[in-house]
Short mmCIF file of N, CA and C in Angstrom, two decimals:
data_model
loop_
_atom_site.label_atom_id
_atom_site.label_comp_id
_atom_site.label_asym_id
_atom_site.label_seq_id
_atom_site.Cartn_x
_atom_site.Cartn_y
_atom_site.Cartn_z
N MET I 1 0.53 -1.22 0.24
CA MET I 1 -0.04 0.11 0.20
C MET I 1 0.68 1.35 -0.11
N ASN I 2 0.46 2.49 -0.50
CA ASN I 2 1.76 3.68 -0.72
C ASN I 2 1.27 4.22 0.78
N PRO I 3 2.42 4.54 1.25
CA PRO I 3 2.71 4.72 2.82
C PRO I 3 2.26 5.94 2.42
N TRP I 4 2.07 7.07 1.66
CA TRP I 4 1.18 7.96 2.20
C TRP I 4 0.07 7.64 2.46
N LEU I 5 -0.82 6.90 1.38
CA LEU I 5 -2.67 6.72 2.35
C LEU I 5 -2.54 5.83 3.82
N LEU I 6 -1.22 5.06 3.88
CA LEU I 6 -1.40 4.82 5.43
C LEU I 6 -1.30 5.67 6.12
N LEU I 7 -0.21 6.61 6.10
CA LEU I 7 -0.33 7.95 6.90
C LEU I 7 -1.13 8.90 7.14
N ALA I 8 -2.11 8.63 6.19
CA ALA I 8 -2.79 9.36 6.12
C ALA I 8 -4.27 8.49 7.17
N LEU I 9 -4.54 7.07 6.77
CA LEU I 9 -5.12 6.21 7.72
C LEU I 9 -4.77 6.70 9.03
N ALA I 10 -3.47 6.13 9.21
CA ALA I 10 -2.70 6.28 10.55
C ALA I 10 -3.71 7.89 11.14
N ILE I 11 -3.05 8.93 10.21
CA ILE I 11 -4.47 10.27 11.25
C ILE I 11 -5.13 9.67 11.23
N VAL I 12 -5.82 9.35 10.21
CA VAL I 12 -7.13 8.89 10.90
C VAL I 12 -7.84 8.57 12.06
N ALA I 13 -6.90 7.65 12.23
CA ALA I 13 -7.27 6.18 13.31
C ALA I 13 -6.29 6.99 14.76
N GLU I 14 -5.83 8.24 14.65
CA GLU I 14 -5.43 8.58 16.11
C GLU I 14 -6.32 9.72 16.11
N VAL I 15 -6.85 10.22 14.96
CA VAL I 15 -7.78 11.39 15.40
C VAL I 15 -9.63 10.51 16.13
N VAL I 16 -9.77 8.93 15.59
CA VAL I 16 -10.85 9.11 16.22
C VAL I 16 -10.97 8.41 17.47
N GLY I 17 -9.38 7.66 17.19
CA GLY I 17 -8.52 7.45 18.79
C GLY I 17 -9.41 8.77 20.37
N THR I 18 -8.42 9.29 19.78
CA THR I 18 -7.87 10.88 20.72
C THR I 18 -9.67 11.61 21.00
N THR I 19 -10.67 11.75 20.01
CA THR I 19 -11.76 11.83 20.07
C THR I 19 -12.69 10.75 21.63
N ALA I 20 -12.59 9.70 20.82
CA ALA I 20 -12.85 8.77 21.64
C ALA I 20 -12.93 9.11 23.20
N LEU I 21 -10.74 9.57 23.15
CA LEU I 21 -10.47 9.50 24.83
C LEU I 21 -11.20 10.15 25.43
N LYS I 22 -11.87 11.21 25.38
CA LYS I 22 -12.79 12.04 25.86
C LYS I 22 -13.80 11.36 26.03
N ALA I 23 -14.87 10.97 25.04
CA ALA I 23 -15.81 10.18 25.32
C ALA I 23 -15.38 8.70 26.18
N SER I 24 -14.48 8.50 26.88
CA SER I 24 -14.22 7.29 27.36
C SER I 24 -14.71 7.32 29.30
N ASP I 25 -14.59 9.28 29.29
CA ASP I 25 -14.69 9.35 31.03
C ASP I 25 -13.48 8.60 31.37
N GLY I 26 -12.62 9.25 31.23
CA GLY I 26 -11.00 8.23 32.05
C GLY I 26 -11.65 6.65 31.62
N PHE I 27 -11.56 5.87 30.47
CA PHE I 27 -12.16 4.75 30.86
C PHE I 27 -12.87 3.61 31.32
N THR I 28 -14.02 4.88 32.14
CA THR I 28 -14.86 3.83 32.55
C THR I 28 -16.01 3.94 31.11
N ARG I 29 -16.08 4.57 30.54
CA ARG I 29 -17.51 3.90 29.70
C ARG I 29 -16.71 3.28 28.42
N PRO I 30 -17.06 1.60 28.50
CA PRO I 30 -16.88 0.71 27.92
C PRO I 30 -15.75 0.74 25.93
N LEU I 31 -17.06 1.13 25.00
CA LEU I 31 -17.22 1.71 24.02
C LEU I 31 -16.70 2.63 23.67
N PRO I 32 -16.52 3.81 24.23
CA PRO I 32 -15.37 4.47 23.86
C PRO I 32 -14.10 4.23 23.97
N SER I 33 -13.80 3.53 24.77
CA SER I 33 -12.67 3.30 26.24
C SER I 33 -11.65 1.88 25.03
N LEU I 34 -12.87 1.19 24.62
CA LEU I 34 -12.68 0.40 22.88
C LEU I 34 -12.19 0.94 21.90
N VAL I 35 -12.63 1.58 21.64
CA VAL I 35 -12.33 2.93 20.07
C VAL I 35 -11.19 3.69 20.40
N VAL I 36 -10.72 3.68 21.44
CA VAL I 36 -9.74 4.37 22.13
C VAL I 36 -8.46 3.41 21.70
N VAL I 37 -8.29 2.30 22.33
CA VAL I 37 -7.80 1.26 22.32
C VAL I 37 -7.24 0.92 20.44
N ALA I 38 -8.55 1.14 20.16
CA ALA I 38 -8.55 0.01 18.33
C ALA I 38 -7.78 1.30 17.91
N GLY I 39 -8.21 2.61 18.12
CA GLY I 39 -7.72 3.58 17.12
C GLY I 39 -6.23 4.29 17.09
N TYR I 40 -5.92 3.44 18.76
CA TYR I 40 -4.04 4.35 18.32
C TYR I 40 -3.52 2.65 18.24
N GLY I 41 -4.66 1.27 18.40
CA GLY I 41 -3.67 0.18 18.23
C GLY I 41 -3.09 0.61 16.35
N LEU I 42 -4.15 0.64 15.41
CA LEU I 42 -4.40 1.00 14.73
C LEU I 42 -3.55 2.39 13.90
N SER I 43 -3.07 2.93 14.81
CA SER I 43 -2.32 4.18 14.06
C SER I 43 -1.43 4.11 14.18
N PHE I 44 -0.54 3.25 15.11
CA PHE I 44 1.01 2.99 15.28
C PHE I 44 1.50 1.84 14.44
N TYR I 45 0.29 0.86 14.14
CA TYR I 45 0.88 -0.16 13.42
C TYR I 45 1.09 0.71 11.63
N CYS I 46 0.21 0.72 11.07
CA CYS I 46 0.47 2.02 9.93
C CYS I 46 1.80 3.04 10.07
N LEU I 47 1.61 3.13 11.27
CA LEU I 47 3.53 4.72 11.27
C LEU I 47 4.22 3.83 11.34
N SER I 48 4.20 1.95 12.01
CA SER I 48 5.47 1.76 11.66
C SER I 48 5.83 0.99 10.44
N LEU I 49 4.66 0.96 9.67
CA LEU I 49 4.37 0.13 8.16
C LEU I 49 5.32 1.13 6.76
N VAL I 50 4.18 2.87 7.54
CA VAL I 50 5.47 4.42 7.60
C VAL I 50 6.19 4.08 7.41
N LEU I 51 6.95 3.99 8.59
CA LEU I 51 8.32 3.90 8.67
C LEU I 51 9.27 3.24 8.03
N ARG I 52 8.94 2.67 6.91
CA ARG I 52 9.19 1.74 5.94
C ARG I 52 9.88 2.06 4.61
N HIS I 53 9.29 3.84 4.56
CA HIS I 53 9.41 4.15 4.16
C HIS I 53 9.52 6.26 3.63
N ILE I 54 9.66 6.01 4.41
CA ILE I 54 9.50 7.64 5.03
C ILE I 54 9.59 7.76 6.40
N PRO I 55 10.93 8.73 6.22
CA PRO I 55 11.92 9.16 7.28
C PRO I 55 10.49 9.40 8.09
N VAL I 56 11.33 8.62 9.78
CA VAL I 56 10.89 9.38 10.23
C VAL I 56 10.19 10.74 10.95
N GLY I 57 11.25 11.47 11.10
CA GLY I 57 11.10 12.43 11.63
C GLY I 57 10.25 13.40 10.61
N VAL I 58 9.19 13.42 9.03
CA VAL I 58 8.90 13.60 8.30
C VAL I 58 7.43 13.17 8.17
N THR I 59 7.48 11.90 8.91
CA THR I 59 6.30 10.76 9.71
C THR I 59 5.77 11.40 10.47
N TYR I 60 6.30 12.00 11.44
CA TYR I 60 5.80 11.96 12.73
C TYR I 60 5.32 14.06 12.94
N ALA I 61 6.48 14.38 11.64
CA ALA I 61 5.42 15.97 11.40
C ALA I 61 3.93 15.76 10.77
N VAL I 62 3.55 15.36 9.58
CA VAL I 62 3.35 14.85 9.23
C VAL I 62 1.82 14.23 10.31
N TRP I 63 2.07 13.60 10.45
CA TRP I 63 1.07 13.10 11.46
C TRP I 63 0.90 13.97 12.71
N SER I 64 1.55 14.13 13.43
CA SER I 64 1.30 15.44 14.41
C SER I 64 0.94 16.57 14.13
N GLY I 65 1.47 16.90 12.94
CA GLY I 65 0.68 18.47 12.81
C GLY I 65 -0.95 18.25 12.48
N LEU I 66 -1.19 17.56 11.43
CA LEU I 66 -2.15 17.42 10.33
C LEU I 66 -3.26 16.01 11.81
N GLY I 67 -3.36 16.13 12.53
CA GLY I 67 -3.04 15.46 13.92
C GLY I 67 -4.40 16.27 14.55
N ILE I 68 -3.26 17.32 15.21
CA ILE I 68 -3.89 18.57 16.19
C ILE I 68 -4.23 19.29 15.14
N VAL I 69 -4.86 19.79 14.52
CA VAL I 69 -5.86 20.62 13.27
C VAL I 69 -6.68 19.33 13.24
N LEU I 70 -6.45 18.38 13.05
CA LEU I 70 -7.57 17.71 12.97
C LEU I 70 -8.35 17.44 13.91
N ILE I 71 -7.79 17.03 15.20
CA ILE I 71 -8.66 16.96 16.46
C ILE I 71 -8.65 18.50 17.01
N THR I 72 -8.76 19.46 16.71
CA THR I 72 -9.10 20.47 17.30
C THR I 72 -10.04 21.14 16.33
N LEU I 73 -10.35 20.74 15.42
CA LEU I 73 -11.49 20.68 14.38
C LEU I 73 -12.81 19.47 15.64
N ALA I 74 -12.56 18.97 15.10
CA ALA I 74 -13.15 17.38 15.75
C ALA I 74 -13.72 17.96 17.36
N ALA I 75 -12.83 18.27 18.01
CA ALA I 75 -13.15 18.46 19.44
C ALA I 75 -14.30 19.58 19.31
N TRP I 76 -14.36 20.97 18.27
CA TRP I 76 -14.99 21.83 17.72
C TRP I 76 -16.37 21.10 17.24
N TRP I 77 -16.44 20.26 16.65
CA TRP I 77 -17.73 20.14 16.17
C TRP I 77 -18.71 19.36 16.76
N LEU I 78 -17.76 18.19 17.22
CA LEU I 78 -18.04 17.26 18.60
C LEU I 78 -18.80 17.61 19.75
N TYR I 79 -17.81 18.16 20.50
CA TYR I 79 -17.95 19.25 21.93
C TYR I 79 -18.00 19.95 22.39
N GLY I 80 -18.31 21.22 21.66
CA GLY I 80 -18.46 22.88 21.14
C GLY I 80 -17.02 23.53 21.69
N GLN I 81 -15.64 22.67 21.39
CA GLN I 81 -14.47 23.64 22.18
C GLN I 81 -14.58 24.49 20.98
N ARG I 82 -14.61 25.73 21.75
CA ARG I 82 -14.13 26.97 20.78
C ARG I 82 -13.13 27.52 20.40
N ILE I 83 -12.22 27.74 19.52
CA ILE I 83 -11.59 28.02 18.85
C ILE I 83 -11.68 29.38 17.89
N ASP I 84 -10.17 30.07 18.85
CA ASP I 84 -10.11 31.74 18.74
C ASP I 84 -9.59 31.68 17.08
N ALA I 85 -9.39 33.08 17.09
CA ALA I 85 -8.23 33.47 16.19
C ALA I 85 -6.93 33.52 16.43
N VAL I 86 -6.50 33.31 17.16
CA VAL I 86 -4.75 32.79 17.61
C VAL I 86 -5.34 31.36 17.18
N GLY I 87 -5.54 30.58 17.53
CA GLY I 87 -5.71 29.27 17.93
C GLY I 87 -5.62 29.20 16.17
N LEU I 88 -6.24 29.59 15.48
CA LEU I 88 -6.40 29.01 14.46
C LEU I 88 -5.42 29.50 13.55
N PHE I 89 -4.98 30.71 14.24
CA PHE I 89 -3.69 31.00 13.80
C PHE I 89 -2.56 30.51 13.77
N GLY I 90 -2.21 29.43 14.48
CA GLY I 90 -1.29 28.78 15.07
C GLY I 90 -1.46 27.77 14.26
N MET I 91 -2.60 27.15 13.97
CA MET I 91 -2.47 25.58 13.20
C MET I 91 -2.18 26.18 11.73
N ALA I 92 -2.36 27.10 11.57
CA ALA I 92 -1.93 28.03 10.17
C ALA I 92 -0.78 27.69 9.82
N LEU I 93 0.17 28.30 10.93
CA LEU I 93 1.76 27.70 11.31
C LEU I 93 2.26 26.47 10.86
N ILE I 94 1.07 25.37 12.17
CA ILE I 94 1.53 23.87 12.01
C ILE I 94 1.59 23.31 11.25
N ILE I 95 0.19 24.10 9.83
CA ILE I 95 0.16 23.71 8.36
C ILE I 95 1.11 23.83 7.26
N ALA I 96 1.64 24.77 7.82
CA ALA I 96 3.00 25.56 7.26
C ALA I 96 4.28 24.91 7.37
N GLY I 97 4.06 24.62 8.44
CA GLY I 97 5.79 24.03 8.70
C GLY I 97 6.04 22.26 8.01
N VAL I 98 4.43 22.16 8.29
CA VAL I 98 5.02 20.54 7.25
C VAL I 98 5.15 20.42 5.95
N LEU I 99 4.54 21.32 5.70
CA LEU I 99 4.21 22.00 4.31
C LEU I 99 5.92 22.34 3.96
N VAL I 100 6.30 23.45 4.36
CA VAL I 100 7.98 23.51 4.17
C VAL I 100 9.00 22.96 4.25
N LEU I 101 8.54 21.46 5.46
CA LEU I 101 9.20 20.36 5.45
C LEU I 101 9.26 19.23 4.16
N ASN I 102 7.98 19.06 4.05
CA ASN I 102 8.10 18.23 2.78
C ASN I 102 7.88 18.66 1.75
N LEU I 103 8.22 20.22 1.11
CA LEU I 103 7.86 20.67 0.08
C LEU I 103 9.85 21.48 -0.07
N TRP I 104 10.59 21.79 0.56
CA TRP I 104 11.28 22.23 0.75
C TRP I 104 12.37 21.62 1.46
N SER I 105 12.07 21.36 2.54
CA SER I 105 13.55 20.95 3.24
C SER I 105 13.85 19.64 2.64
N ARG I 106 15.63 18.84 2.98
CA ARG I 106 16.07 18.11 2.15
C ARG I 106 15.56 16.34 3.14
N ALA I 107 14.93 16.58 4.50
CA ALA I 107 14.64 15.86 5.10
C ALA I 107 13.29 15.68 4.23
N GLY I 108 12.78 16.24 3.49
CA GLY I 108 11.71 16.10 3.66
C GLY I 108 11.80 15.23 2.03
N GLY I 109 12.57 15.53 1.85
CA GLY I 109 12.59 15.12 0.37
C GLY I 109 12.64 15.93 -1.19
N GLY I 110 12.78 17.13 -0.29
CA GLY I 110 12.17 18.97 -1.00
C GLY I 110 13.58 19.08 -2.08
N HIS I 111 13.55 20.11 -2.65
CA HIS I 111 14.83 20.44 -2.66
C HIS I 111 16.28 20.06 -2.54
#
């Protein structure tokens, strides 16, 4: 499977797991707790496969950067977490950093 698709799957699985972490209420609710364990398990398994093809620094930058943005959006949508202008600006900087790393840095395979 394409390592970038595996990385996308790892990110989605981590976001699902983290979203369920709040719903698990300290692992006192069985179904959300199971989703947490399954989401993180799938995420780390996919990451282990991705690391065969993409450098660890790039993998982690993309996984964590996009994960931060997506979990913040999920928390806004599902739990009513507020996102202010400064938070949006910070997330834009995270996305910009991931893009710079991947498009122009030698570490990311850029120029």
